[in-house]
Every structure is written in structure tokens, then in C-alpha cells.
């Protein structure tokens, strides 16, 4: 009871400061929403409506049918039907198209004879990720057309009961439409919560230092642990509300719903915020000005969370030396659990190690901050 009485005025004071300080309110509430909308629409890995050109030397019904099979899908848009091969370099050099399809003059003749007809795809490789995707889409189109031709040839030869030896039916789980937003939104939640929570917490404590009121709090009857709790509980509650607000906006704008347990989501979010608050407290313990605290917050959270957590780039594709650094990034563990809950709807068994790692991170960071405050008091 005594602890609660000592905590109450500190918590009230923090809430008053949050709602009086426009900068803190923006960091905690409005910045997360703005970043979600900005990144949600701007950061999109879906490759659709690729601009292409076609040069048809054959000019036959078969070649026209083959070319049309590309732009009858959502993946390719035929922007140019070339009349001269000299136009190819110009279109690719100026970036007007990402792919040029070249059909040779003997295409239909070889198709009718049952021979192998060669076609060429010239792909702009300046964007490696897009080029790899284009190759995959184009390969699928060519294979589909080839299968259609083989089936027609066999049917003409009387093979009415012809069937492929292997019936390949891929079924994609968790993200059937292959929307990049479903993969990115959980990462955005981790990134936004870490950034906003660390900045607001560190600035709150350092502000007390600059005003000279931190020394008064340290020499007061309030214990270091109580001071930490009083300073962090308001930001924990506000950040928790922000987290669910982000989920609501993600559902409204990007149709991202939570497939798993709301209780699991609540617990993992609390643990992650606990770690973020610990990072903020640790920064405030070593920084004496708000400017330094802000710079350290950005340095320790923004780039590591975006680049080394698996938010955008798969950790398995990183060099071994870089992968070692990812083990000290809290967002790495939160993302595994968050995607398991939101996208897969799985149980504790799928991500309990991540829960344990986050708990250890949080306890260590808060313990370090508590130890530093205790030394100052002594």
C-alpha cells in the first residue's frame, strides 16, 4: 500500500506531462499512425503490372497468341509492340519497360512441326529483386503456354485420354494472395512501438535531469525501483493503447486481422514494451541532455530494428557475422511471435523461446537502469 501511495503522484505527474507536452504526445500517438500509413503504402514488394514490350518477327497467329498470354495476366502490361529490333535498347536504356519479349521468325513453323521453338526475354536487371520476380513470372507463362501446345498436339494425334504424370497443385498457407502487406505490417508494429516507446521514455527521464528535478526524486523517500515503475507505467499503458490502435488501422486499411489468441498477443506485446521501456531507461541513465537521448534512441532502435530484425530482409540471407548481431535485437524475437500469432494463429509452442528471450532482455535492461539510479542515490 505504501508503494502504491508513493507511485500514484509520479504516475499522475507523467500522465500530465504527456498530455501537456505536444512533442511527447506526437511521438506516442500520432507518429506511430503516420509511420504505419506511410510505410504500409510506400513499402510494397508486390510486383504487378510490369511494363513490357514485344518484338514479333514471326507475325503469325501462334506468335500473337503466345504474346497475348503475357498481358492477359495481372503481372504484365504490353506497352509497346515493336516494329524494329533497334528499338529494344532504347526502351530498356530509358527505363520505359522492364522486359522485352523477342519471338523469332520461325516460331510458328517449329511449333507446328512439334520442334522446340526458342524465344528470348531481355530483362532489366538494375533492380535485382524485381528482375528475379519477373523471371519467375515469365517462366511460369512460358511453361503454361508450352503445356497448352503439348496438350493440343497430343489431342490431334488421338491421345484423348492424355494426362500429365504429375498433377502439381500448390497451396499457399497464411498468405494465399502473397500480399507483402501481410508480411510487413507485423514488422511495422515492432518497428513503430520500439521507436516511439524508447524515445518517449528516454526523453521523459532526461527532461527531469535538465530541469534539476531528478535529484529531488532520487533523494526523496521514493525507492529507485518505484521511480522506474512510476516513470514507465504511463508510457507502457499509452504504448499498449497505441499498439492496438495500429492493429485497428492495419485491419481497416490493409485487411490484416489477428488469427491467433488475443491473450497471446497481449502478453507478447506487454513483454516487448517492457524491453522497449528498458532500452529507454538505459539510454536515459547514460544521457544528460534530451538531444543526446534522442540521438541515441534513433541510433539504437531505428536502423537495427529495420535492418537486423527480419522486418524487411530475411535473417537467413545475411552474412554469418551479421547474423550474430541480430541475436541482441529484441525486435527479432517479437517479430517471430507476432507473425506466428497474427498470420498463423499458432500456440505457445511455436514461439515460447522468443518469450523467454524478451523477458531476459527486459529484466537485464531494467536491472541496469535500477542499479545506476541506486548508485546515484548512494
XYZ file of C-alpha atoms in Angstrom:
378
model
C 0.000 0.000 0.000
C 2.832 2.401 0.869
C 4.420 1.657 -2.502
C 1.162 2.438 -4.304
C 0.819 5.729 -2.430
C 4.333 6.727 -3.485
C 3.755 5.604 -7.079
C 0.454 7.429 -7.533
C 1.804 11.012 -7.653
C 4.652 10.016 -10.017
C 2.246 8.301 -12.420
C -0.166 11.245 -12.308
C 2.694 13.637 -12.984
C 3.842 11.602 -16.013
C 0.348 11.493 -17.487
C 0.018 15.270 -17.052
C 3.369 15.836 -18.739
C 2.434 13.585 -21.661
C -0.817 15.388 -22.391
C 0.731 18.820 -21.839
C 3.821 18.159 -23.954
C 2.772 18.132 -27.607
C 6.073 16.579 -28.705
C 5.674 13.554 -26.433
C 2.050 13.105 -27.483
C 3.045 13.194 -31.158
C 5.796 10.611 -30.588
C 3.495 8.256 -28.688
C 0.251 8.510 -30.662
C 0.416 10.393 -33.946
C 3.866 9.333 -35.167
C 3.022 5.586 -34.993
C -0.159 6.111 -37.021
C 1.660 8.284 -39.572
C 4.505 5.768 -39.932
C 2.090 2.866 -40.346
C 0.211 4.592 -43.158
C 3.426 5.850 -44.794
C 5.333 2.565 -44.694
C 2.232 0.458 -45.246
C 1.617 2.020 -48.644
C 5.161 3.022 -49.642
C 6.952 -0.190 -48.638
C 5.404 -2.656 -51.059
C 7.208 -5.658 -52.527
C 4.305 -6.812 -54.689
C 5.345 -6.872 -58.354
C 2.340 -6.330 -60.595
C 1.657 -4.729 -63.997
C 5.240 -4.968 -65.217
C 5.752 -2.846 -68.319
C 6.885 -4.963 -71.255
C 7.459 -4.716 -74.986
C 7.257 -7.402 -77.650
C 9.048 -7.788 -80.961
C 7.352 -10.367 -83.149
C 9.407 -11.420 -86.178
C 7.041 -14.286 -86.961
C 3.799 -12.272 -87.096
C 1.688 -15.419 -87.058
C -1.440 -16.435 -85.166
C 0.667 -18.670 -82.899
C 3.139 -15.893 -82.026
C 0.330 -13.421 -81.344
C -1.381 -15.949 -79.082
C 1.892 -16.556 -77.239
C 2.481 -12.827 -76.677
C -1.106 -12.226 -75.586
C -0.753 -14.893 -72.878
C 1.570 -12.478 -71.054
C -0.542 -9.344 -70.948
C -3.782 -11.207 -70.253
C -2.482 -11.683 -66.705
C -2.185 -9.109 -63.911
C 1.592 -9.383 -63.950
C 2.443 -7.859 -67.336
C 1.215 -4.847 -69.307
C 2.142 -4.714 -73.002
C 3.140 -1.090 -73.590
C 4.994 -1.367 -76.900
C 4.581 -3.643 -79.914
C 7.904 -3.107 -81.686
C 8.395 -2.933 -85.425
C 12.188 -2.852 -85.333
C 14.788 -4.649 -83.224
C 16.712 -1.391 -82.863
C 14.002 -0.087 -80.520
C 14.851 -2.675 -77.860
C 17.960 -0.976 -76.475
C 16.283 2.417 -76.387
C 13.310 1.191 -74.327
C 15.472 -0.676 -71.806
C 18.061 2.115 -71.524
C 15.413 4.745 -70.818
C 13.561 2.516 -68.356
C 10.320 2.619 -70.313
C 9.920 -1.153 -69.966
C 11.277 -3.802 -67.606
C 11.157 -6.662 -70.094
C 11.253 -7.214 -73.852
C 9.951 -10.429 -75.402
C 11.596 -11.442 -78.696
C 9.787 -14.010 -80.859
C 11.875 -15.415 -83.791
C 10.659 -15.674 -87.396
C 10.370 -19.484 -87.298
C 8.327 -19.674 -84.093
C 5.030 -20.951 -85.557
C 6.740 -23.276 -88.059
C 8.625 -25.085 -85.310
C 5.537 -25.226 -83.096
C 3.510 -26.869 -85.879
C 6.305 -29.385 -86.549
C 6.480 -30.291 -82.879
C 10.007 -28.907 -82.590
C 11.435 -26.748 -79.841
C 10.938 -23.031 -80.547
C 13.288 -20.608 -78.812
C 12.178 -17.209 -77.549
C 14.263 -14.588 -75.792
C 13.439 -12.456 -72.766
C 15.517 -9.327 -72.184
C 15.026 -8.205 -68.577
C 16.185 -5.016 -66.863
C 18.375 -6.266 -64.010
C 19.115 -2.881 -62.423
C 16.529 -3.781 -59.777
C 17.658 -7.272 -58.785
C 14.600 -8.174 -56.700
C 12.155 -7.125 -59.389
C 14.205 -8.857 -62.094
C 14.154 -12.146 -60.176
C 10.383 -11.859 -59.770
C 9.933 -11.035 -63.469
C 11.968 -14.120 -64.429
C 9.730 -16.258 -62.231
C 6.508 -14.844 -63.671
C 7.751 -15.090 -67.281
C 8.952 -18.665 -66.783
C 5.520 -19.603 -65.497
C 3.849 -18.018 -68.526
C 6.130 -19.848 -70.974
C 5.582 -23.167 -69.209
C 1.805 -22.702 -69.259
C 1.848 -21.968 -72.983
C 4.162 -24.924 -73.657
C 1.843 -27.241 -71.737
C -1.117 -25.961 -73.743
C 0.705 -26.627 -77.040
C 1.765 -30.137 -75.959
C -1.802 -30.960 -74.958
C -3.159 -29.751 -78.315
C -0.556 -31.750 -80.269
C -1.331 -34.942 -78.378
C -5.057 -34.412 -78.789
C -4.578 -34.063 -82.569
C -2.659 -37.324 -82.570
C -5.550 -39.114 -80.908
C -4.320 -39.153 -77.320
C -7.743 -38.226 -75.961
C -7.035 -39.692 -72.531
C -3.748 -37.896 -72.142
C -2.947 -36.794 -68.605
C 0.145 -35.244 -67.089
C 2.175 -37.710 -65.000
C 2.334 -35.225 -62.118
C -0.586 -33.028 -61.100
C 1.051 -30.080 -59.338
C -1.341 -28.088 -57.138
C 0.460 -25.571 -54.917
C -1.476 -24.273 -51.930
C -0.082 -21.287 -50.048
C -0.852 -21.091 -46.340
C -1.152 -17.980 -44.139
C -0.900 -15.514 -47.049
C -2.702 -17.027 -50.069
C -2.722 -13.761 -52.050
C 1.031 -13.281 -51.445
C 0.417 -9.715 -50.291
C 3.585 -8.107 -48.977
C 1.492 -6.010 -46.566
C 0.627 -9.127 -44.550
C 4.337 -9.764 -44.075
C 5.320 -6.146 -43.473
C 2.588 -4.886 -41.105
C 3.760 -7.018 -38.119
C 7.272 -5.714 -38.751
C 5.965 -2.154 -38.834
C 4.266 -2.717 -35.474
C 7.564 -3.891 -33.960
C 9.490 -1.000 -35.511
C 6.996 1.708 -34.535
C 6.488 0.524 -30.947
C 10.206 0.253 -30.285
C 10.973 3.667 -31.770
C 8.145 5.614 -30.112
C 8.417 3.897 -26.733
C 12.196 4.275 -26.412
C 12.184 7.930 -27.493
C 9.345 8.952 -25.167
C 10.734 7.099 -22.128
C 14.304 8.331 -22.507
C 13.215 11.938 -23.072
C 10.912 11.804 -20.048
C 13.688 10.868 -17.617
C 16.339 13.116 -19.180
C 13.887 16.031 -19.045
C 13.870 15.627 -15.263
C 17.671 15.797 -15.285
C 17.721 19.006 -17.315
C 15.167 20.647 -15.029
C 17.057 19.553 -11.919
C 14.070 17.647 -10.522
C 15.667 14.203 -10.906
C 17.974 14.864 -7.939
C 14.935 15.745 -5.840
C 13.264 12.473 -6.794
C 16.415 10.471 -6.074
C 16.834 11.882 -2.538
C 13.100 11.574 -1.811
C 11.613 8.577 0.063
C 10.762 7.056 -3.325
C 12.928 3.996 -3.985
C 14.767 3.577 -7.330
C 12.522 0.685 -8.387
C 9.418 2.718 -7.543
C 10.793 5.643 -9.527
C 11.350 3.364 -12.521
C 7.832 1.952 -12.243
C 6.286 5.385 -11.853
C 8.131 6.664 -14.902
C 7.385 3.674 -17.132
C 3.824 2.601 -16.265
C 2.189 5.598 -18.044
C 4.220 5.008 -21.204
C 3.510 1.275 -21.025
C -0.249 1.934 -20.920
C -0.185 4.581 -23.663
C 2.027 2.402 -25.887
C -0.293 -0.555 -25.340
C -3.252 1.533 -26.496
C -1.166 2.680 -29.470
C -0.318 -0.940 -30.338
C -3.990 -1.882 -30.569
C -4.727 1.326 -32.460
C -2.090 0.295 -35.013
C -3.710 -3.136 -35.297
C -7.104 -1.494 -35.826
C -5.747 0.745 -38.597
C -3.934 -2.238 -40.119
C -7.254 -4.089 -40.233
C -9.161 -1.117 -41.684
C -6.594 -0.141 -44.328
C -4.789 -3.392 -45.134
C -7.257 -6.085 -44.026
C -4.741 -7.556 -41.557
C -6.643 -9.479 -38.890
C -5.353 -11.426 -35.885
C -5.794 -15.162 -36.470
C -4.403 -16.241 -33.110
C -5.244 -15.644 -29.466
C -5.789 -12.092 -28.242
C -4.359 -13.155 -24.873
C -1.141 -14.311 -26.536
C -0.961 -11.056 -28.467
C -1.474 -9.030 -25.284
C 1.225 -10.903 -23.348
C 3.852 -10.746 -26.105
C 3.142 -7.035 -26.659
C 3.496 -6.307 -22.928
C 6.834 -8.138 -22.877
C 8.091 -6.256 -25.923
C 7.042 -2.909 -24.462
C 8.789 -3.928 -21.233
C 12.000 -4.374 -23.237
C 11.482 -1.088 -25.114
C 10.962 0.768 -21.836
C 14.121 -0.880 -20.508
C 16.075 0.403 -23.513
C 14.650 3.886 -22.954
C 15.588 3.829 -19.264
C 19.096 2.618 -20.065
C 19.574 5.459 -22.552
C 18.279 7.979 -20.017
C 20.767 6.637 -17.474
C 23.745 7.467 -19.706
C 22.462 10.633 -21.431
C 22.341 14.029 -19.730
C 20.558 16.035 -22.432
C 17.367 15.449 -24.390
C 19.252 15.959 -27.648
C 21.730 13.179 -26.817
C 18.917 10.922 -25.599
C 17.016 11.438 -28.840
C 20.090 10.710 -30.976
C 20.931 7.563 -29.000
C 17.323 6.391 -29.232
C 17.377 6.670 -33.016
C 20.813 5.061 -33.286
C 19.996 2.083 -31.061
C 16.477 1.392 -32.314
C 15.733 2.718 -35.797
C 18.339 1.092 -38.046
C 18.871 -2.124 -36.008
C 15.129 -2.784 -35.812
C 14.591 -2.106 -39.509
C 17.650 -3.899 -40.902
C 18.563 -6.669 -38.432
C 15.251 -7.939 -37.080
C 13.894 -9.735 -40.137
C 11.399 -6.916 -40.652
C 12.380 -6.353 -44.299
C 15.339 -8.627 -45.031
C 15.390 -12.347 -44.086
C 17.993 -13.005 -41.399
C 18.998 -16.306 -43.035
C 20.166 -14.411 -46.133
C 22.542 -12.190 -44.138
C 26.280 -12.918 -43.770
C 27.124 -15.110 -40.776
C 28.907 -12.250 -38.988
C 25.838 -10.007 -39.285
C 23.521 -12.801 -38.143
C 25.368 -12.891 -34.821
C 24.425 -9.247 -34.164
C 20.744 -9.991 -34.762
C 20.610 -12.001 -31.519
C 20.816 -8.780 -29.486
C 17.935 -7.132 -31.380
C 14.714 -7.526 -29.325
C 12.512 -6.977 -32.378
C 13.870 -10.206 -33.882
C 12.131 -12.260 -31.190
C 8.990 -10.138 -31.098
C 8.549 -10.471 -34.864
C 8.682 -14.271 -34.779
C 5.979 -14.365 -32.106
C 3.894 -11.589 -33.664
C 3.816 -13.166 -37.124
C 3.017 -16.533 -35.566
C 0.003 -15.027 -33.784
C -1.282 -12.631 -36.456
C -0.629 -14.662 -39.619
C -0.562 -18.293 -38.489
C -2.714 -18.369 -35.358
C -0.447 -20.930 -33.676
C 0.013 -21.670 -29.962
C 2.701 -21.034 -27.361
C 4.823 -23.973 -28.505
C 5.750 -22.126 -31.707
C 7.335 -19.111 -30.008
C 7.934 -19.760 -26.302
C 11.748 -19.327 -26.697
C 11.111 -15.815 -28.045
C 9.027 -15.012 -24.951
C 11.877 -16.151 -22.741
C 14.454 -14.072 -24.618
C 12.305 -10.934 -24.373
C 11.798 -11.463 -20.647
C 15.559 -11.829 -20.110
C 16.256 -8.705 -22.186
C 13.723 -6.659 -20.228
C 14.925 -7.804 -16.801
C 18.581 -7.108 -17.661
C 17.889 -3.613 -19.010
C 15.673 -2.574 -16.106
C 18.192 -4.034 -13.637
C 20.998 -1.994 -15.205
C 18.912 1.181 -15.035
C 17.873 0.460 -11.445
C 21.498 -0.180 -10.458
C 22.624 3.152 -11.925
C 19.857 5.082 -10.156
C 20.688 3.338 -6.903
C 24.352 4.341 -7.200
C 23.360 7.973 -7.741
C 21.205 7.835 -4.637
C 24.069 6.447 -2.583
